[in-house]
Coordinates of N, CA, C and O in Angstrom, one line a residue:
X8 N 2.7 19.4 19.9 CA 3.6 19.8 18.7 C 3.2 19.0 17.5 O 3.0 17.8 17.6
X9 N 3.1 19.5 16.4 CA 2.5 19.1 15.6 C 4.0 18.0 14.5 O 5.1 18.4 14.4
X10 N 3.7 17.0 13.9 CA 4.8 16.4 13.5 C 4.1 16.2 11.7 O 4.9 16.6 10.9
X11 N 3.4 16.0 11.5 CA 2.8 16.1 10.3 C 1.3 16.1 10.1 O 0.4 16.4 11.0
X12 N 1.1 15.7 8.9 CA -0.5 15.3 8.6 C -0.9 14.3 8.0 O 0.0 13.8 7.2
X13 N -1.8 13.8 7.9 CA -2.5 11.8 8.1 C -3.8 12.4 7.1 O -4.5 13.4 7.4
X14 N -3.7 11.7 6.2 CA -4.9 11.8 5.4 C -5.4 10.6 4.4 O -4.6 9.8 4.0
X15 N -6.4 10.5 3.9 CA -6.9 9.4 2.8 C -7.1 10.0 1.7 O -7.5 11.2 1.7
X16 N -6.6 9.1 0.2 CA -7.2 9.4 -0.7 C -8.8 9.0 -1.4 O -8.8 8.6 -2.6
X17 N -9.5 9.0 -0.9 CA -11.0 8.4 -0.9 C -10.7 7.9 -2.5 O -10.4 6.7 -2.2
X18 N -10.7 8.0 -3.8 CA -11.4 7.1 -4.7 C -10.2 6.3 -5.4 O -9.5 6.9 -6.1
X19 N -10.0 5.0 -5.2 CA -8.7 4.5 -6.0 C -8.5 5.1 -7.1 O -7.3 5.1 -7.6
X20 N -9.8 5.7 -7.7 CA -9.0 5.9 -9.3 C -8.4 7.6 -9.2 O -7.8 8.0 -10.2
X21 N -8.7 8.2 -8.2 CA -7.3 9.6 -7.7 C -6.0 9.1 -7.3 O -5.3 9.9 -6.7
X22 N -5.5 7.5 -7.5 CA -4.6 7.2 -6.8 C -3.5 7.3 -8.2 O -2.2 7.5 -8.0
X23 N -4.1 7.1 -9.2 CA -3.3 7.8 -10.4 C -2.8 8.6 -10.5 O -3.5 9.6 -10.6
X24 N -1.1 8.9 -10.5 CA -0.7 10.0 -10.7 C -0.7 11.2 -8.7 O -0.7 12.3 -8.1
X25 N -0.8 9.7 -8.5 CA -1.2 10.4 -6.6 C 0.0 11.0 -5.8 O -0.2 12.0 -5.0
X26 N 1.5 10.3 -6.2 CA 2.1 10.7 -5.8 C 2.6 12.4 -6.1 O 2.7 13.4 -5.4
X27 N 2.6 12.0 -7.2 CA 2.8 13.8 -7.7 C 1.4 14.8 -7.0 O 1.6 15.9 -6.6
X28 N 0.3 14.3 -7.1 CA -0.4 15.3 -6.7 C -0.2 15.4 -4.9 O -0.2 16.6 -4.5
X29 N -0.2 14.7 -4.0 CA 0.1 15.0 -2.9 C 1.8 15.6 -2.7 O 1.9 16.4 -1.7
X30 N 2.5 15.4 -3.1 CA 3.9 16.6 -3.9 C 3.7 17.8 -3.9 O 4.4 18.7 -3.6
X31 N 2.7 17.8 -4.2 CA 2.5 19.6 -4.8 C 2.5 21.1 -4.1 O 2.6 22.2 -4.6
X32 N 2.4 20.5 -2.4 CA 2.7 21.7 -1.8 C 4.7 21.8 -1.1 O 5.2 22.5 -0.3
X33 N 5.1 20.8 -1.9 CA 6.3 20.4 -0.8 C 7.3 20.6 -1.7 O 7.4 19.6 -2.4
X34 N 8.5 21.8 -2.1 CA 8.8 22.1 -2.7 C 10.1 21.3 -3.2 O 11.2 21.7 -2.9
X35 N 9.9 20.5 -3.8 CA 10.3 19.1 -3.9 C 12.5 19.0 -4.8 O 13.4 18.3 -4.5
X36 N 12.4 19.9 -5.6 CA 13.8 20.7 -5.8 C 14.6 20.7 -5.0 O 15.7 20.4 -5.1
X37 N 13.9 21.4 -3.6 CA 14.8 21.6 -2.9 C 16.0 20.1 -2.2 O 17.1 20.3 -1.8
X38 N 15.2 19.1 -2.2 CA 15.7 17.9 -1.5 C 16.4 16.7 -2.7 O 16.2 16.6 -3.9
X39 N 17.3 16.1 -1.8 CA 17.2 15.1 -2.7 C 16.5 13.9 -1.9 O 16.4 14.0 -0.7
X40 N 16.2 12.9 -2.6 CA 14.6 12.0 -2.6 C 15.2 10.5 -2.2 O 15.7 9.9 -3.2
X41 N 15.0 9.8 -1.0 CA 15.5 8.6 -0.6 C 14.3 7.2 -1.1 O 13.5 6.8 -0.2
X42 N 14.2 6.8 -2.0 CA 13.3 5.9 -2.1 C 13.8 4.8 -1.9 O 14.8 4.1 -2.2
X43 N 12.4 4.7 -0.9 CA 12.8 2.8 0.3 C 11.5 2.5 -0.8 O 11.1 3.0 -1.8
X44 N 10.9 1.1 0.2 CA 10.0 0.3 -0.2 C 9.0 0.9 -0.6 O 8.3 1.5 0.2
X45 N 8.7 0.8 -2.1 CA 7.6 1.3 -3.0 C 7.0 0.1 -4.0 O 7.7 -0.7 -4.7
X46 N 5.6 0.3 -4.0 CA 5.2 -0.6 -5.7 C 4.4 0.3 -6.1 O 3.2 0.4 -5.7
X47 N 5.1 1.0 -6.9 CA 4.6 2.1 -8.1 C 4.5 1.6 -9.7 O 5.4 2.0 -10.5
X48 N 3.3 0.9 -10.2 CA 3.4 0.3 -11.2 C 3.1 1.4 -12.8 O 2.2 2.2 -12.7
X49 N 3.8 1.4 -13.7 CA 3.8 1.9 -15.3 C 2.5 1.7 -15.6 O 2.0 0.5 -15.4
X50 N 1.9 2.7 -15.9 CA 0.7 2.4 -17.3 C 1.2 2.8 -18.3 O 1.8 3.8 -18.4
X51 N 0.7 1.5 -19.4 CA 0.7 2.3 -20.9 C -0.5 2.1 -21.2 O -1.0 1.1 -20.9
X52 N -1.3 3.2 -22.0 CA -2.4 3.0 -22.2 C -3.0 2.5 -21.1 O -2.4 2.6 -20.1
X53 N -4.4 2.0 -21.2 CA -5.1 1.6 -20.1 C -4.6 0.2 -19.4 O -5.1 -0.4 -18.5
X54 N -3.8 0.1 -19.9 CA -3.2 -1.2 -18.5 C -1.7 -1.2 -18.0 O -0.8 -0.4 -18.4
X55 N -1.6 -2.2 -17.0 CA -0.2 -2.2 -16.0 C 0.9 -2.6 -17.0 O 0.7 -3.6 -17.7
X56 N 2.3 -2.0 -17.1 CA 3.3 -2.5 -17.5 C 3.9 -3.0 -16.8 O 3.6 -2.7 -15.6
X57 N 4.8 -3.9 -17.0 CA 5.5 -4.9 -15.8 C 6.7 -3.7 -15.3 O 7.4 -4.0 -14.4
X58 N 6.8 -2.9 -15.5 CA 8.1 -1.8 -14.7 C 7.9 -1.1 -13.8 O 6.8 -0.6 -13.8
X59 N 8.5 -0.9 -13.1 CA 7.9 0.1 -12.0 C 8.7 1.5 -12.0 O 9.6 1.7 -12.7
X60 N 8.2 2.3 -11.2 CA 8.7 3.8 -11.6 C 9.9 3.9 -11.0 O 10.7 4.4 -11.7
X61 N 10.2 3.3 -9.6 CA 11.5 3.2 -8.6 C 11.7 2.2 -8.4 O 11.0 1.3 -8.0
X62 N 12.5 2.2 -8.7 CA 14.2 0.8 -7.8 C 14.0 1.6 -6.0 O 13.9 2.8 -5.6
X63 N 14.2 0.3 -5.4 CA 14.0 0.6 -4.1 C 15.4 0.9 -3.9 O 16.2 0.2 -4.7
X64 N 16.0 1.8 -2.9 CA 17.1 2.5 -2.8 C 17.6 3.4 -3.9 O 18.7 3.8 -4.0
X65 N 17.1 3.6 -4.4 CA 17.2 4.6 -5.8 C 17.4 6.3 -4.6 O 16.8 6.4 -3.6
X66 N 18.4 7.5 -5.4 CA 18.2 8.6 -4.9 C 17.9 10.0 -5.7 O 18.7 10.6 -6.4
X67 N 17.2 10.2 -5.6 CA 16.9 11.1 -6.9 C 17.1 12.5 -6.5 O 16.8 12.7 -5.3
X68 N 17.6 13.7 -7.2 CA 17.2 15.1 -7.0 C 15.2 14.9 -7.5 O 14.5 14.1 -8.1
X69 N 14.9 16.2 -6.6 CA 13.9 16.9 -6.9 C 13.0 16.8 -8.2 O 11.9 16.5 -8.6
X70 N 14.2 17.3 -8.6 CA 13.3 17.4 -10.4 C 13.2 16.5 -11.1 O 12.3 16.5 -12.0
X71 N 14.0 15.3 -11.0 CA 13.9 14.0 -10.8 C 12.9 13.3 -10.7 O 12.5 12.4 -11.5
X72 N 12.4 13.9 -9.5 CA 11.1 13.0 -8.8 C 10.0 13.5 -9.1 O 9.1 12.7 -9.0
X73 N 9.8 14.9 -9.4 CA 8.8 15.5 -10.2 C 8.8 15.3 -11.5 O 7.9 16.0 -11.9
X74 N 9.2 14.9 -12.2 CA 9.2 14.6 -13.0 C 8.6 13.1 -13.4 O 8.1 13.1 -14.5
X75 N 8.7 12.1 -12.8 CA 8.6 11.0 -12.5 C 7.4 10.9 -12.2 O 6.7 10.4 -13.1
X76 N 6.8 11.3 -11.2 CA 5.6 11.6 -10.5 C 4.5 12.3 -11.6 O 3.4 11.8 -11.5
X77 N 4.7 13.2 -12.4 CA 4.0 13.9 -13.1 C 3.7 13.8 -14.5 O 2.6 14.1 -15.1
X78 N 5.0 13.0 -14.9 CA 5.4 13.5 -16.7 C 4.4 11.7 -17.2 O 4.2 11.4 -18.4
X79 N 4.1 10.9 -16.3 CA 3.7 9.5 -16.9 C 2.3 9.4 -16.2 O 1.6 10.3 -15.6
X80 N 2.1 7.9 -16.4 CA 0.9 7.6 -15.7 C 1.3 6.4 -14.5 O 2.3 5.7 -14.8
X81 N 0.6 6.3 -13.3 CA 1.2 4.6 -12.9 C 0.2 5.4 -11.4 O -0.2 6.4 -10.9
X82 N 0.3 3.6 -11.1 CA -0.7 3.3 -10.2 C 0.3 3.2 -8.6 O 0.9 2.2 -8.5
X83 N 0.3 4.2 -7.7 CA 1.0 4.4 -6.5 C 0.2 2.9 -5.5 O -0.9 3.1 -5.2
X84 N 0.6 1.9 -5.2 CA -0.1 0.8 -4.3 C 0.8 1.3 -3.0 O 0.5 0.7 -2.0
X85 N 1.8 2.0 -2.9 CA 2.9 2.2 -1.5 C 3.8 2.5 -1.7 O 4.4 1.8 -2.5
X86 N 4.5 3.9 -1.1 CA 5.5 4.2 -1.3 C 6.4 5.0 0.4 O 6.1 5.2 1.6
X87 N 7.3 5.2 -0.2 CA 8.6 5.6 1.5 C 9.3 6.4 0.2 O 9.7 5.9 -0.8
X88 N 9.3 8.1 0.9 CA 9.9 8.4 0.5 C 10.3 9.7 1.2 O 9.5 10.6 1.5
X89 N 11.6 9.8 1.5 CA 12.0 10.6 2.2 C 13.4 11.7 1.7 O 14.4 11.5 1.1
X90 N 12.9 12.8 2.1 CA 13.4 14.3 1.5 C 14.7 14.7 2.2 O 14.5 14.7 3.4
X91 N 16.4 15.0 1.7 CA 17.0 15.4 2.9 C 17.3 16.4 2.0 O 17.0 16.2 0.8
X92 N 17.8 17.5 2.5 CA 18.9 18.9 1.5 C 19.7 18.2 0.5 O 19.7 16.9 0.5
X93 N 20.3 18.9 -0.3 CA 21.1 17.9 -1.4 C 22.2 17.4 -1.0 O 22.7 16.2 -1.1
X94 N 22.9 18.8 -0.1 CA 24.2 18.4 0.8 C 24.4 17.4 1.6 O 25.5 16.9 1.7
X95 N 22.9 17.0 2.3 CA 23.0 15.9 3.1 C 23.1 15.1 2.9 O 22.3 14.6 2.1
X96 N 24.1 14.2 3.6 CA 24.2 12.4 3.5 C 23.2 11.7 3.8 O 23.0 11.5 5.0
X97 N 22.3 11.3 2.9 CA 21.3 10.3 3.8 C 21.8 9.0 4.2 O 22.8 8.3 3.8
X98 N 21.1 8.9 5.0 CA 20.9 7.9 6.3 C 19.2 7.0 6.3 O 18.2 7.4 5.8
X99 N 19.5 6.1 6.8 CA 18.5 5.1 6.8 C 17.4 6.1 8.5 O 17.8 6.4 9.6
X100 N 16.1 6.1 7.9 CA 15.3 6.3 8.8 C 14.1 5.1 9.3 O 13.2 4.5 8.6
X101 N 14.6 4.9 10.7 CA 13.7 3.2 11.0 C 12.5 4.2 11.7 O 11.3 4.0 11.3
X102 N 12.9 5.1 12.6 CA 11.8 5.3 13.7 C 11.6 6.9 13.8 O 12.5 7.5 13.2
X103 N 10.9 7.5 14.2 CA 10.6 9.0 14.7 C 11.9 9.6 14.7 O 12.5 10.4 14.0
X104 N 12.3 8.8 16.3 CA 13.4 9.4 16.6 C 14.8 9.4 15.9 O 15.5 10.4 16.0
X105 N 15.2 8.2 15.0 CA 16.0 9.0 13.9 C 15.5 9.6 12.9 O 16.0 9.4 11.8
X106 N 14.9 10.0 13.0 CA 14.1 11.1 11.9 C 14.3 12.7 12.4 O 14.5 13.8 11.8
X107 N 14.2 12.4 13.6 CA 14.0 14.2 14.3 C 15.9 14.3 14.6 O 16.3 15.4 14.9
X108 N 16.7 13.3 14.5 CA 17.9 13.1 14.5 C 18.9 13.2 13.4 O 20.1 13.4 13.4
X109 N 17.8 13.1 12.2 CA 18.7 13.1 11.0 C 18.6 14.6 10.6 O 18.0 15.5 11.1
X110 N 19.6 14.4 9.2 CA 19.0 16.0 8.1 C 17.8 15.5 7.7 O 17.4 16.5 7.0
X111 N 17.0 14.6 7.6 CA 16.3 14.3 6.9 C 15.1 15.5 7.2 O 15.3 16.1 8.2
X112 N 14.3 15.9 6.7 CA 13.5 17.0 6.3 C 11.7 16.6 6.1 O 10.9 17.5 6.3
X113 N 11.4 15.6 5.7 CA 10.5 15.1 5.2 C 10.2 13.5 4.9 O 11.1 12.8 4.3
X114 N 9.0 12.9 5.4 CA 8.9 11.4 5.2 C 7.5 11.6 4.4 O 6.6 12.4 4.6
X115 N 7.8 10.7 3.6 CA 6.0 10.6 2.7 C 6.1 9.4 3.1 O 7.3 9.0 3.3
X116 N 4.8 8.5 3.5 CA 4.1 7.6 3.3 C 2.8 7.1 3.0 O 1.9 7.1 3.8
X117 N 2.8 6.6 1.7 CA 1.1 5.8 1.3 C 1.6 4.2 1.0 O 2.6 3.6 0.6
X118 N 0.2 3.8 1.7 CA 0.0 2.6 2.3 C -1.5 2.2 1.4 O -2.4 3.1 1.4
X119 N -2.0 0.8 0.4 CA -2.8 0.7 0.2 C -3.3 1.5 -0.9 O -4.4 1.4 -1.3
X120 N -2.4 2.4 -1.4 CA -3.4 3.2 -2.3 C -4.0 4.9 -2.1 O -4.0 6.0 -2.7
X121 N -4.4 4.2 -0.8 CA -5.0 5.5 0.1 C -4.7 6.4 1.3 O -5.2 7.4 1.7
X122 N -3.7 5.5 1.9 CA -3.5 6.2 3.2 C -2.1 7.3 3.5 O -1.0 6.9 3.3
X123 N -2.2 7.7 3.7 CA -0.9 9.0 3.2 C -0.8 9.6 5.0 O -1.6 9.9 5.9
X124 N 0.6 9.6 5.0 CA 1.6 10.3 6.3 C 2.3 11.0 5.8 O 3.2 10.5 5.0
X125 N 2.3 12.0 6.0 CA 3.8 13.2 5.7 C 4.1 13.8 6.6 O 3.3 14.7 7.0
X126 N 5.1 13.6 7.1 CA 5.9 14.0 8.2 C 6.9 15.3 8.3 O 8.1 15.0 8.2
X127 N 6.6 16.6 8.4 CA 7.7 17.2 7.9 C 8.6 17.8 9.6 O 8.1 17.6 10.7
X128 N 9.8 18.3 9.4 CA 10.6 19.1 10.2 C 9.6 20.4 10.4 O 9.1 20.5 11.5
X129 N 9.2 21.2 9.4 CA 9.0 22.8 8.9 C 7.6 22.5 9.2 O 7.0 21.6 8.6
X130 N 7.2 23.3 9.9 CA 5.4 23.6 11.1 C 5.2 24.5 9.8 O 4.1 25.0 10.0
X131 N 5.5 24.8 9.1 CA 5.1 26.3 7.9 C 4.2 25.0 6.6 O 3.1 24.8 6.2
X132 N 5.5 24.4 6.2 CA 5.3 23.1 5.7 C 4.3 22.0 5.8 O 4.0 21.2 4.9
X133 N 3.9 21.9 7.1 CA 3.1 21.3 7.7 C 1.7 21.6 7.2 O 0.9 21.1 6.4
X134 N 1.7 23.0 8.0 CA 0.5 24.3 7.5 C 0.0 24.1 6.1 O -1.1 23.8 5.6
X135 N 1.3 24.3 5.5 CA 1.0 24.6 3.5 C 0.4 22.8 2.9 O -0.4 22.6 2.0
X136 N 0.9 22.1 3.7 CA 0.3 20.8 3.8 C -1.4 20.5 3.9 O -2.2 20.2 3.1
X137 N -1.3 20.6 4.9 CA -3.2 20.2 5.8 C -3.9 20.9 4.6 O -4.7 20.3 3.8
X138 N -3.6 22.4 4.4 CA -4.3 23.1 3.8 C -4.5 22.7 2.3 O -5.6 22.8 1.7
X139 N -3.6 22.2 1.7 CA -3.3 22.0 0.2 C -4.3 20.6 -0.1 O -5.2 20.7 -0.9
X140 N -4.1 19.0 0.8 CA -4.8 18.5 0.7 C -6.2 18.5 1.5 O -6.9 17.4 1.5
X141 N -6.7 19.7 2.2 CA -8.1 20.2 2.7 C -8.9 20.5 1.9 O -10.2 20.3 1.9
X142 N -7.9 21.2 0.6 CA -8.9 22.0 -0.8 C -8.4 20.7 -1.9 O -8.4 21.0 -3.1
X143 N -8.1 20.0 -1.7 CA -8.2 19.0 -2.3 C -9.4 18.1 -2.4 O -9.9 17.7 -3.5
X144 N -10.0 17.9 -1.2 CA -10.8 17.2 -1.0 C -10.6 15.4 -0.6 O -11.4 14.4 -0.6
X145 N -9.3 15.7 -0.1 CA -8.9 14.2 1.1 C -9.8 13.9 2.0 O -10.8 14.6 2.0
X146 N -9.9 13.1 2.7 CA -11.1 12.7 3.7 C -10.0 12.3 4.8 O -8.8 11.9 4.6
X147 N -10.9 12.4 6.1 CA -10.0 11.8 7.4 C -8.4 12.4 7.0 O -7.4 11.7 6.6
X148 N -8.3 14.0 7.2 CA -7.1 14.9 7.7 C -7.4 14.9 8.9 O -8.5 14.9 9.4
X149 N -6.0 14.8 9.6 CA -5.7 15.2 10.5 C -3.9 15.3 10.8 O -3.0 14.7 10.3
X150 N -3.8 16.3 11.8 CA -2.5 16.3 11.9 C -2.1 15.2 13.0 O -2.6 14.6 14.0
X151 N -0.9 15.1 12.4 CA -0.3 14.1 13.3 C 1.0 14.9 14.4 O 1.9 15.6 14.1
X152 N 0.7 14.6 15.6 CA 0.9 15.0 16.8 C 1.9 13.9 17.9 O 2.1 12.8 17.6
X153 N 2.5 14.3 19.1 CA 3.2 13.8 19.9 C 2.6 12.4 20.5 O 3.3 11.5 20.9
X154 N 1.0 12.5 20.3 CA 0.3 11.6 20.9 C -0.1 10.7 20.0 O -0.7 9.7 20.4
X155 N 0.5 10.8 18.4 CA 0.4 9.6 17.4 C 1.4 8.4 18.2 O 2.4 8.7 18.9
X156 N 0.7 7.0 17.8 CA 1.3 5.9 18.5 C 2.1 5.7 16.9 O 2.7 4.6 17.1
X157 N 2.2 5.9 16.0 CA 3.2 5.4 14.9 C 4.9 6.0 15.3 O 5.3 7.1 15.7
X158 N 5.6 4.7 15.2 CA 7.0 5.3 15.8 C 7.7 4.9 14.5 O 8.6 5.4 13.9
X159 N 7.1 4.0 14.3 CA 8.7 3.4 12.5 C 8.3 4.2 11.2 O 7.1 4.3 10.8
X160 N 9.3 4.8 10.5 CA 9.3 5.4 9.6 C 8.9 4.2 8.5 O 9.5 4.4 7.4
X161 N 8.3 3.5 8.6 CA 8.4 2.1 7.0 C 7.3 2.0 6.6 O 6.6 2.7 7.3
X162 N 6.8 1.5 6.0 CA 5.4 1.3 5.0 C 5.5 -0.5 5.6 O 4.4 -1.0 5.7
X163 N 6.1 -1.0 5.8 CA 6.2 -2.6 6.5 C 6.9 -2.9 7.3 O 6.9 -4.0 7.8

């Protein structure tokens, strides 16, 4: 059974603006947006501003986060970010199994820059996934499956 898809962003300098672009098949409105441990640094101009995009525990609607993701510049080094319906109460996700337990709907994780897990509920989702960063030009896709040894939902 397929649980998501595992992929790299090969050139740090696509890591600009990375979050929003790996977003792009995941219809992101729909959810509201649990952000755990992230260092998402501001550019102005060509260098780092001391601000970061997220407060850790911050919850954002959708448009929110697209917005965020899209409308600036900043350098993604790691982020946890997880999708529930709006209605839903989030809840803290440590492992797999409260994940397939919660409403939760969706886990992003990038690690490093480059290394990206997205975890969805929705096998359609999944699909619109693999496929979206395939024509992208990601390197080392693959879906992540029953037989992945990753059990904690965290970036640490």
């Amino acid at each position: 059974m397929k649980r998501g898809v595992r992929f790299l962003i090969p050139d740090r300098k696509s890591s600009y603006r990375s979050i929003g672009d790996i977003l792009k098949p995941i219809p992101c409105p729909l959810y509201k947006w649990a952000i755990g441990c992230t260092e998402i640094h501001r550019y102005e101009g060509d260098k780092i501003n001391d601000g970061f995009l997220f407060s850790e525990q911050d919850v954002l609607n959708g448009s929110e986060l697209e917005r965020a993701v899209n409308d600036q510049d900043y350098l993604a080094v790691c982020a946890e970010l997880k999708a529930f319906p709006v209605t839903a109460t989030v809840s803290d996700i440590a492992d797999y199994e409260d994940f397939v337990n919660s409403e939760c709907e969706i886990v992003v994780l990038l690690v490093d820059c480059s290394y990206v897990d997205i975890y969805c509920k929705n096998t359609k989702l999944i699909e619109d996934v693999y496929h979206y960063v395939n024509q992208k030009g990601y390197t080392d896709i693959e879906y992540i499956d029953e037989n992945d040894s990753r059990t904690k939902m965290y970036i640490w």
